[in-house]
mmCIF file of C-alpha atoms in Angstrom:
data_model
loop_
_atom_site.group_PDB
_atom_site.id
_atom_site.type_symbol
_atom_site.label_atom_id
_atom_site.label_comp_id
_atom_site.label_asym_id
_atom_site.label_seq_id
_atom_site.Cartn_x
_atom_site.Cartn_y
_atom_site.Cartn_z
ATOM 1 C CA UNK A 1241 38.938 39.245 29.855
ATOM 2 C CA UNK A 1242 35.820 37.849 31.172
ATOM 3 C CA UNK A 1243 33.616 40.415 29.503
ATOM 4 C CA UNK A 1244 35.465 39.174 26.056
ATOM 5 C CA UNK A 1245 34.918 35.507 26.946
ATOM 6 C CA UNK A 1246 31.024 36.380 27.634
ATOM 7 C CA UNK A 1247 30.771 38.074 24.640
ATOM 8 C CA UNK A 1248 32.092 35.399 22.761
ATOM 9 C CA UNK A 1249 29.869 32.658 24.135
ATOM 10 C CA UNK A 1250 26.736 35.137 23.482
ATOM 11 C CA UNK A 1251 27.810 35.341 19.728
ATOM 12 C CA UNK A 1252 28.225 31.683 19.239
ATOM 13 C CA UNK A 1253 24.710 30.880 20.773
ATOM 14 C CA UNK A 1254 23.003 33.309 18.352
ATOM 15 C CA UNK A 1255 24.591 31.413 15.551
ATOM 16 C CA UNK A 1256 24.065 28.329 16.763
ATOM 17 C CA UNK A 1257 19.668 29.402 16.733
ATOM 18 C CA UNK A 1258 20.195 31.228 13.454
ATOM 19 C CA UNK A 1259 21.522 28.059 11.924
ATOM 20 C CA UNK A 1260 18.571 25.920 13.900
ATOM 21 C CA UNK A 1261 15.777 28.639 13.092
ATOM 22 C CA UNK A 1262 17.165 28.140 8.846
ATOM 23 C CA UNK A 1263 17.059 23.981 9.546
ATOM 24 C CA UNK A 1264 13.761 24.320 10.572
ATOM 25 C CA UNK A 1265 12.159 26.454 7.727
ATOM 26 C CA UNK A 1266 13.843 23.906 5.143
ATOM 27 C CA UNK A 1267 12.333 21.471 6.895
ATOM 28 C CA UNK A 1268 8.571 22.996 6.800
ATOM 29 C CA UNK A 1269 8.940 24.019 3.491
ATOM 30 C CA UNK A 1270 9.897 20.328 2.640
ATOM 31 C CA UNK A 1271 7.059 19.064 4.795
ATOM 32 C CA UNK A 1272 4.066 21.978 2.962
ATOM 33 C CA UNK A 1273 5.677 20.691 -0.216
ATOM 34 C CA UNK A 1274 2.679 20.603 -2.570
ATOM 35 C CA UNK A 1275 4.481 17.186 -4.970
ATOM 36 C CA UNK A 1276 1.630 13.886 -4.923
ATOM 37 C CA UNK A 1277 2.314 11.109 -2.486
ATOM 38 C CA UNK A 1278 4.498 9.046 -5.621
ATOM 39 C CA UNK A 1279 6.483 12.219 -6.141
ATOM 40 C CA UNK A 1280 7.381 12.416 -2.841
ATOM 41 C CA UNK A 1281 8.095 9.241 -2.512
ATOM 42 C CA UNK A 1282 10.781 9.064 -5.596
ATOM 43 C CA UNK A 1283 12.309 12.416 -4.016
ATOM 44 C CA UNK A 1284 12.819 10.878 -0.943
ATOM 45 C CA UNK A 1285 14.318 7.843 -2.258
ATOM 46 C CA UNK A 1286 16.519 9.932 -5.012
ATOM 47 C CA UNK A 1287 17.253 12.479 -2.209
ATOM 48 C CA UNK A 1288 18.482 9.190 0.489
ATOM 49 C CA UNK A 1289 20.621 8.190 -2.297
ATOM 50 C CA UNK A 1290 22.810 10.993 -2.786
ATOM 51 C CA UNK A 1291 23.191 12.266 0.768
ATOM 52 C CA UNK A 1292 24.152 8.248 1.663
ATOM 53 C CA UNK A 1293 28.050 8.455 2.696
ATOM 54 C CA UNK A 1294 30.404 8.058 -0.241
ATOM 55 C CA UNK A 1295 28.068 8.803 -2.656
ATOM 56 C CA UNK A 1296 28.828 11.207 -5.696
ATOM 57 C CA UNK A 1297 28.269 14.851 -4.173
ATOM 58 C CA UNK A 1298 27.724 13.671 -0.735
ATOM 59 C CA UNK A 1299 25.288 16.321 0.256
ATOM 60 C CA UNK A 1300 22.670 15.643 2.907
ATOM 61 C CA UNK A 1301 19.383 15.243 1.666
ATOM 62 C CA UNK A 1302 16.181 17.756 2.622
ATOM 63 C CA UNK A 1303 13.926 14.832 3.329
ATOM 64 C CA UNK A 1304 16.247 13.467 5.961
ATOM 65 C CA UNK A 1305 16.464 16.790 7.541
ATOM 66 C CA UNK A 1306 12.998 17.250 7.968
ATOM 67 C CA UNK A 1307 11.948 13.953 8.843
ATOM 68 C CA UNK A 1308 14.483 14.291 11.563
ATOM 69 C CA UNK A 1309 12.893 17.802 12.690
ATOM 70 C CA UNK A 1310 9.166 16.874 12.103
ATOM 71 C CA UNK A 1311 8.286 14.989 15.419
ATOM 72 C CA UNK A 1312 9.735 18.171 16.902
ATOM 73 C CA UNK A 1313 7.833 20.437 14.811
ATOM 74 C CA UNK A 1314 4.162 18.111 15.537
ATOM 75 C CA UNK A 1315 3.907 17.429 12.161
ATOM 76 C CA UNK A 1316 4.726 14.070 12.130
ATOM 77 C CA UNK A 1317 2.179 11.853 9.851
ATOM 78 C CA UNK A 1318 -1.033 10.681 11.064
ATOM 79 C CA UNK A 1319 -0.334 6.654 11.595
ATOM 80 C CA UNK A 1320 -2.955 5.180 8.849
ATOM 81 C CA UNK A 1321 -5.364 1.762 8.921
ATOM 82 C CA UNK A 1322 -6.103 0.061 6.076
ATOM 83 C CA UNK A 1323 -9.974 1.007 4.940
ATOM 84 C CA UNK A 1324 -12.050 -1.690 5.345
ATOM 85 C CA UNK A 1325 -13.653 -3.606 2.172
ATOM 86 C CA UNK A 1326 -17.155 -2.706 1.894
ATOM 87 C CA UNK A 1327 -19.804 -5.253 2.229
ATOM 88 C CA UNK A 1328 -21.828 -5.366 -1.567
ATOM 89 C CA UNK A 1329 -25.105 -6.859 -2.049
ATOM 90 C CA UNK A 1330 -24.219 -7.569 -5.856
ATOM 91 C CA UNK A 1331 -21.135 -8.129 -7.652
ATOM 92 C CA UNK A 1332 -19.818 -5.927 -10.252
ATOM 93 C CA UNK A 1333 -20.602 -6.472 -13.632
ATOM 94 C CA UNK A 1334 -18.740 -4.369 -15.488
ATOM 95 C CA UNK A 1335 -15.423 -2.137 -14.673
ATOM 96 C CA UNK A 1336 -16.501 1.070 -15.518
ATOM 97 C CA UNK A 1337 -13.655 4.103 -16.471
ATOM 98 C CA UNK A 1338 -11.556 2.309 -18.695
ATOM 99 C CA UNK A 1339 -12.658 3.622 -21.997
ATOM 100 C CA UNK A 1340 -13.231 1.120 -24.866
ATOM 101 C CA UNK A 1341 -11.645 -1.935 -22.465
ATOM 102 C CA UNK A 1342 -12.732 -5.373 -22.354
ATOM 103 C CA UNK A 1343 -11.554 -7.702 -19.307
ATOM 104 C CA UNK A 1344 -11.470 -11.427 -19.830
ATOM 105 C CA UNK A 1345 -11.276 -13.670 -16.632
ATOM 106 C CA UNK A 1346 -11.042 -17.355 -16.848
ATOM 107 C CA UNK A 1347 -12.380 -19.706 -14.007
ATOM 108 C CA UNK A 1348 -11.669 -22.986 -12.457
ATOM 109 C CA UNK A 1349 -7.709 -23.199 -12.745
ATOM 110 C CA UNK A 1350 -4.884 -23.550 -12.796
ATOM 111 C CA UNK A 1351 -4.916 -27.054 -15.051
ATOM 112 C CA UNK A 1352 -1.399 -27.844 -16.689
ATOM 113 C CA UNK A 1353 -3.569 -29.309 -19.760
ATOM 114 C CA UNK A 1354 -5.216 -25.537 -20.743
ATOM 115 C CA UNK A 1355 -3.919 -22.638 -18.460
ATOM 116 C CA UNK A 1356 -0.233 -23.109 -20.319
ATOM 117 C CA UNK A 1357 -2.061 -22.367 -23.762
ATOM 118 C CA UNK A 1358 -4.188 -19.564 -22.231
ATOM 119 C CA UNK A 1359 -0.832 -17.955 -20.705
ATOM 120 C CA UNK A 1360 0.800 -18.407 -23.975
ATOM 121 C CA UNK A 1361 -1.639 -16.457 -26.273
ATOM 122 C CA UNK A 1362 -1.761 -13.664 -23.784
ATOM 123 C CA UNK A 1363 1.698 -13.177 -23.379
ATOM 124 C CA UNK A 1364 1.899 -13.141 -27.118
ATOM 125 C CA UNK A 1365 -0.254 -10.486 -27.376
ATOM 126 C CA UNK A 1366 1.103 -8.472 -24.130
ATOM 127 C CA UNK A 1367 -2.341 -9.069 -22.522
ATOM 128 C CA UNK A 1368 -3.292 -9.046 -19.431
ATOM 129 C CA UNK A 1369 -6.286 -11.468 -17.880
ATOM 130 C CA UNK A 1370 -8.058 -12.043 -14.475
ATOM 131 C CA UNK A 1371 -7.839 -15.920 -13.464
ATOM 132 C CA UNK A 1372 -10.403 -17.022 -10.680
ATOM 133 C CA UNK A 1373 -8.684 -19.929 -9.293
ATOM 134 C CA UNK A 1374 -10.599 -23.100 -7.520
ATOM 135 C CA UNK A 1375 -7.758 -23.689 -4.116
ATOM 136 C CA UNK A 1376 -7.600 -27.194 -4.652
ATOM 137 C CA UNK A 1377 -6.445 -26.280 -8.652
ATOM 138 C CA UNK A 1378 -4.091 -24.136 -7.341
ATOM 139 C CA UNK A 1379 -2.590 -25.967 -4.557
ATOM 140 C CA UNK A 1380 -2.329 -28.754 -6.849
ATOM 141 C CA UNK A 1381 -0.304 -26.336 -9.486
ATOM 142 C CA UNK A 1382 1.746 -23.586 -7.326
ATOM 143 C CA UNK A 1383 4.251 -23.431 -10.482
ATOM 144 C CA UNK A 1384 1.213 -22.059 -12.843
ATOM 145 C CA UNK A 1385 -0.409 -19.714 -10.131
ATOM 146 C CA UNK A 1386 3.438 -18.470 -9.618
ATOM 147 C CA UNK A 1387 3.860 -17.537 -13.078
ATOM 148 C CA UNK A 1388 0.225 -16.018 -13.228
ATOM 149 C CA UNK A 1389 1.318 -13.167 -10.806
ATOM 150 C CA UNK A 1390 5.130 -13.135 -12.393
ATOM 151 C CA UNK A 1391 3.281 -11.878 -16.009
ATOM 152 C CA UNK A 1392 0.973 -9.261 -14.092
ATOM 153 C CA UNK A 1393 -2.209 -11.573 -14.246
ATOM 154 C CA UNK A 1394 -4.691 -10.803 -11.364
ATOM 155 C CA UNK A 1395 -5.977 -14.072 -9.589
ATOM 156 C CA UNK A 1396 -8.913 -13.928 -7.929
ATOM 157 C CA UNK A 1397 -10.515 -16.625 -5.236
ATOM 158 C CA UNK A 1398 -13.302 -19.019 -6.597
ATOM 159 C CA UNK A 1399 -14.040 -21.121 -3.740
ATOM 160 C CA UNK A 1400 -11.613 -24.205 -2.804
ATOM 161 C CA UNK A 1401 -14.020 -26.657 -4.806
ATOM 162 C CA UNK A 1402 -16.064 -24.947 -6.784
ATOM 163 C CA UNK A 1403 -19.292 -25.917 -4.461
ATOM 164 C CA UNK A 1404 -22.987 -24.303 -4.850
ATOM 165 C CA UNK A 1405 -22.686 -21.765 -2.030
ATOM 166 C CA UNK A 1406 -26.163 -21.239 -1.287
ATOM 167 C CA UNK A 1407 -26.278 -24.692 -0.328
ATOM 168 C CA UNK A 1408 -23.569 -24.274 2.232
ATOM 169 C CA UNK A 1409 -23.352 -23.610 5.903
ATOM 170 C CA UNK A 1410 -22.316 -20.469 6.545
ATOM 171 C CA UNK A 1411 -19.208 -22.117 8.026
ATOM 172 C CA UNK A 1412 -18.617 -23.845 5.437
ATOM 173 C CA UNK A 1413 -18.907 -20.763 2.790
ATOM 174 C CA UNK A 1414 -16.399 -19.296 5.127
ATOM 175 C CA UNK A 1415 -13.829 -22.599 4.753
ATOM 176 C CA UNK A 1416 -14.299 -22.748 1.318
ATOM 177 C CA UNK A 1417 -13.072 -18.992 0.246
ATOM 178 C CA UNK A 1418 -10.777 -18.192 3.507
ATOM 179 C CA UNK A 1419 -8.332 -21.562 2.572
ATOM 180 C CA UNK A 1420 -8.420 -20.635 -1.344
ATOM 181 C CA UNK A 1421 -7.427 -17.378 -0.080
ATOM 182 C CA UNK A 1422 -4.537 -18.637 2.233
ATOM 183 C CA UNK A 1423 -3.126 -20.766 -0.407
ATOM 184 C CA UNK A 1424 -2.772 -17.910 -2.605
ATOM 185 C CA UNK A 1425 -0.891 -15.650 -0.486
ATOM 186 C CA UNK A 1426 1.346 -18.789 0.027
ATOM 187 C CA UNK A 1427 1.797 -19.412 -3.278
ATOM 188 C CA UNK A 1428 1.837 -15.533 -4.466
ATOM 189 C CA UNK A 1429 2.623 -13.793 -1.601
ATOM 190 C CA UNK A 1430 -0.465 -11.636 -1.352
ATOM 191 C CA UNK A 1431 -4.319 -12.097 -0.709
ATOM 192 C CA UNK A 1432 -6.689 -12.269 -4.160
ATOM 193 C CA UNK A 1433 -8.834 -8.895 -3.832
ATOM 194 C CA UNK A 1434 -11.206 -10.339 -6.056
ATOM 195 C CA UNK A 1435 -13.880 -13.262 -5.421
ATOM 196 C CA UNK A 1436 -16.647 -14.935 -8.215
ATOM 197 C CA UNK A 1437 -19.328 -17.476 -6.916
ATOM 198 C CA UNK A 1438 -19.265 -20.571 -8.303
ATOM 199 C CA UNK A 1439 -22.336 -20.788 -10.934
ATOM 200 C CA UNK A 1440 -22.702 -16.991 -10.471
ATOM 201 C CA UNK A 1441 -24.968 -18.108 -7.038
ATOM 202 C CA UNK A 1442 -24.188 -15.362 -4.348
ATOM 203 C CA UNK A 1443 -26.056 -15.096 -0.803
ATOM 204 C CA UNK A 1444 -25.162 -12.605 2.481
ATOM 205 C CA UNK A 1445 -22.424 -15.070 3.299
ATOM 206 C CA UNK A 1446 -20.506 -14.689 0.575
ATOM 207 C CA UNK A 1447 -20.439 -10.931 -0.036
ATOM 208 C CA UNK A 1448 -19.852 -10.833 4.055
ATOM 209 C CA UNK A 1449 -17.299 -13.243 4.203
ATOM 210 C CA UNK A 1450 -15.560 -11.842 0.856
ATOM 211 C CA UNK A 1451 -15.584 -8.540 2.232
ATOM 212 C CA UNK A 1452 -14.059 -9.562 5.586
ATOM 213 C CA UNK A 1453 -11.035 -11.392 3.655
ATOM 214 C CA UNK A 1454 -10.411 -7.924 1.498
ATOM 215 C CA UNK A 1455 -12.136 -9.030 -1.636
ATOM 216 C CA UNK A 1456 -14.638 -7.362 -3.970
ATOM 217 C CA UNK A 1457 -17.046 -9.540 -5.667
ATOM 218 C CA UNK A 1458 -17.019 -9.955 -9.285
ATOM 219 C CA UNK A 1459 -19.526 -11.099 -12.354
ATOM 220 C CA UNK A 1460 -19.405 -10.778 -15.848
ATOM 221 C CA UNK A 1461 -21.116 -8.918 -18.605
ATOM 222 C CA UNK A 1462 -20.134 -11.975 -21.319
ATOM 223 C CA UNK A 1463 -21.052 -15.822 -20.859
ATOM 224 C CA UNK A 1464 -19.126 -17.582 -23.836
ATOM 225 C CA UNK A 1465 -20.587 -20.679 -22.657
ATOM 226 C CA UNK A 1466 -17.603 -22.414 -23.249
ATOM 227 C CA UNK A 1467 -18.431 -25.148 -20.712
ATOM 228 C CA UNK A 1468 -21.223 -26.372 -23.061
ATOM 229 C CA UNK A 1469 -18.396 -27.045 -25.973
ATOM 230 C CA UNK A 1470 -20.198 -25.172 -28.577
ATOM 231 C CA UNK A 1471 -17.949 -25.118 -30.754
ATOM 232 C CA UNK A 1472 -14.685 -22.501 -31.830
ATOM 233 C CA UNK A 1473 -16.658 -20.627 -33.858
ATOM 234 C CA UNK A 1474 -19.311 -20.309 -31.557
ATOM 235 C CA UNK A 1475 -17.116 -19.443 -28.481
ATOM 236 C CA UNK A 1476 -15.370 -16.314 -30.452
ATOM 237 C CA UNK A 1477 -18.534 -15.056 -32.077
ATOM 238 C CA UNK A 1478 -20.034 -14.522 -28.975
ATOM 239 C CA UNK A 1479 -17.161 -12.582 -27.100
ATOM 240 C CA UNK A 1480 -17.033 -10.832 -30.909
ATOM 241 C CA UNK A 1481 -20.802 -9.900 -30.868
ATOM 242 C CA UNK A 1482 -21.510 -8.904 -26.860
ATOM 243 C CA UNK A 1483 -18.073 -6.561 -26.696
ATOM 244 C CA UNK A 1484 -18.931 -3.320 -25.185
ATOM 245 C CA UNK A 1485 -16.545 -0.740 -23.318
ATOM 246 C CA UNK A 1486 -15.843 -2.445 -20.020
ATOM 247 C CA UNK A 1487 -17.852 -5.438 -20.782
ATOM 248 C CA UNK A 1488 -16.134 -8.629 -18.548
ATOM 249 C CA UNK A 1489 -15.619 -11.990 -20.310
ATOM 250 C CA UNK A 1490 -16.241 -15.582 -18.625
ATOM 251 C CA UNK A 1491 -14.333 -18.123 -19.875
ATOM 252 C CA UNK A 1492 -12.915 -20.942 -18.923
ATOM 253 C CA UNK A 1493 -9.264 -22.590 -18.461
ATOM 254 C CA UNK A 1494 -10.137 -25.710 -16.178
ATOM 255 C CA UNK A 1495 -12.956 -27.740 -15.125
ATOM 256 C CA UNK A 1496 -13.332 -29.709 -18.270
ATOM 257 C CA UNK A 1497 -12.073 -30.646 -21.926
ATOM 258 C CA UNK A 1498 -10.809 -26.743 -22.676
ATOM 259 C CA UNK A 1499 -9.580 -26.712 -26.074
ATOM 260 C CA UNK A 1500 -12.204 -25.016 -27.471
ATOM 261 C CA UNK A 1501 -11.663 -22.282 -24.832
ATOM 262 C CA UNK A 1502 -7.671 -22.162 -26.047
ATOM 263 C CA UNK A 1503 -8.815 -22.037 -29.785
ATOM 264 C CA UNK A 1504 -11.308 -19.268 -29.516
ATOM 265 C CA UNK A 1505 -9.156 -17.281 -27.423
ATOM 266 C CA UNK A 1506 -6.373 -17.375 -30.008
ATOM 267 C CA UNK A 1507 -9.268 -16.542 -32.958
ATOM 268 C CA UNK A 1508 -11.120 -13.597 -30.889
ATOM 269 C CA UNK A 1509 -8.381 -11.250 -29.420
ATOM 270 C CA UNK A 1510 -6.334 -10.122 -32.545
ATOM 271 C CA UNK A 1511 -9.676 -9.379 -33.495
ATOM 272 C CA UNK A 1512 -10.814 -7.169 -30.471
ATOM 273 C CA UNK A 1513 -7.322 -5.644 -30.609
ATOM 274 C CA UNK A 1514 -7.755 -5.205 -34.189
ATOM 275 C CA UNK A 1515 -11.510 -3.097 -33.414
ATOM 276 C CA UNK A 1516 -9.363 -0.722 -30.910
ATOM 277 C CA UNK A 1517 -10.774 -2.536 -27.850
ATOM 278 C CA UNK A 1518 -7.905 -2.509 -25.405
ATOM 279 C CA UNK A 1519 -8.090 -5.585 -23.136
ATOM 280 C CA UNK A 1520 -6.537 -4.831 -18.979
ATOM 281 C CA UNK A 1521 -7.394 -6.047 -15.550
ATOM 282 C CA UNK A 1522 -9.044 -3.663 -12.839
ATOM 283 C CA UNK A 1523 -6.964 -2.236 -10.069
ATOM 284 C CA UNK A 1524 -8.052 -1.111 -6.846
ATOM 285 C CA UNK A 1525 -6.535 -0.634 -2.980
ATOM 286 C CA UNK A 1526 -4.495 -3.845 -1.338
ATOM 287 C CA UNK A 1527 -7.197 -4.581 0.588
#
């Protein structure tokens, strides 16, 4: 009797570390899979979703198994740091990699007189921009930043008041691009990752400071000028003429009387669309 009760207790322990040894190869084979971090990502979700109680063919999911046996197993993920922005010594002047791809960036905003108009005509034509917003502009107008980000516009810091930096303390470089940063993320719920100098005028300061606050430092490629008032004609002929594959536009939606800015935008992008150029906004890490 006891040698039948022993024998029994020795069988169920070697199927209990069968059953273990099997959980444990799923769960490196899950682990070694080969799919890209986003494919992962959607299998994990997808697999959470069906092996969540009461859902349609209940079965547990892979992905919760092994994250369950991967501390055990030592390969439990690395914990990551952000990577640090590095610290240019000149902006960039054109966004290389795109193909035949124009960006157009508009400075000085948000004013409720222009940026409306601007917004329209791009989201007429399913376009795409980079504003660089002055942070007393856009404190002034939360509502316009807000619907900036909500259409998948990219704003970028430029400066709380638009000041010569060079002429700054360093301090006072600092004040002027960490609050126009702050009131963004307020306003947007994230940090611009891209900063212009006012008048194009950079020094150490601002690159450093940029840098420390996440951003990369952008120029342009295209002056329209539009801040002289040259004229419609003018304005568009000179985004028409100086196109070139990842060629970045300067215009402007604030800072002045913009109409001509508004009417030249609405003359010279079916036209850029219509010469294949595709217009979009560079991407890079959340800093």
């Amino acid at each position: 009797m006891k040698m039948d009760r022993l024998l029994t207790r020795r069988g169920a322990l070697i199927a209990g570390a069968s059953a273990f040894a099997a959980a444990g190869t799923a769960g490196l084979t899950s682990l070694l899979s080969t799919e890209s971090p986003s494919a992962g990502t959607a299998a994990g979700a997808s697999g959470r979703a069906a092996g969540a109680p009461g859902a349609p063919g209940g079965a547990r999911s892979s992905v919760s198994t092994s994250y369950r046996l991967s501390p055990v197993a030592g390969f439990a993920p690395p914990a990551s740091r952000p990577a640090r922005t590095p610290v240019r010594d000149e902006p960039f002047l054109r966004v290389g990699g795109l193909g035949r791809t124009v960006v157009l960036t508009f400075d000085d905003g948000p004013d409720p007189r222009y940026t409306p108009q601007v917004l329209k005509t791009l989201r007429e034509h399913r376009i795409h921009a980079m504003f660089f917003v002055c942070g007393n502009m856009a404190k002034a107008n939360p509502d316009l930043v807000k619907q900036m980000t909500d259409e998948g516009h990219v704003i970028g810091n430029h400066t709380w008041s638009h000041p010569l930096l060079t002429r700054l303390s360093r301090s006072a470089v600092r004040s002027e691009m960490e609050r126009t940063s702050e009131v963004v993320e307020k306003t947007c719920g994230a940090r611009p990752a891209w900063f212009r100098a006012p008048y194009g005028a950079w020094n150490r300061d601002a690159y450093r400071f940029g840098a420390e606050l996440g951003m990369e430092p952008m120029a342009w490629t295209v002056d329209t000028l539009d801040w002289r008032t040259p004229g419609v004609g003018a304005i568009a002929a000179t985004v028409e003429k100086q196109a070139s594959p990842g060629a970045v536009v300067l215009s402007h939606d604030a800072g002045g009387n913009r109409s001509q800015s508004v009417q030249a935008l609405r003359r010279y992008l079916p036209r850029l669309l219509d010469e294949g150029y595709h217009i979009a906004v560079p991407r890079r890490r959340a800093a």
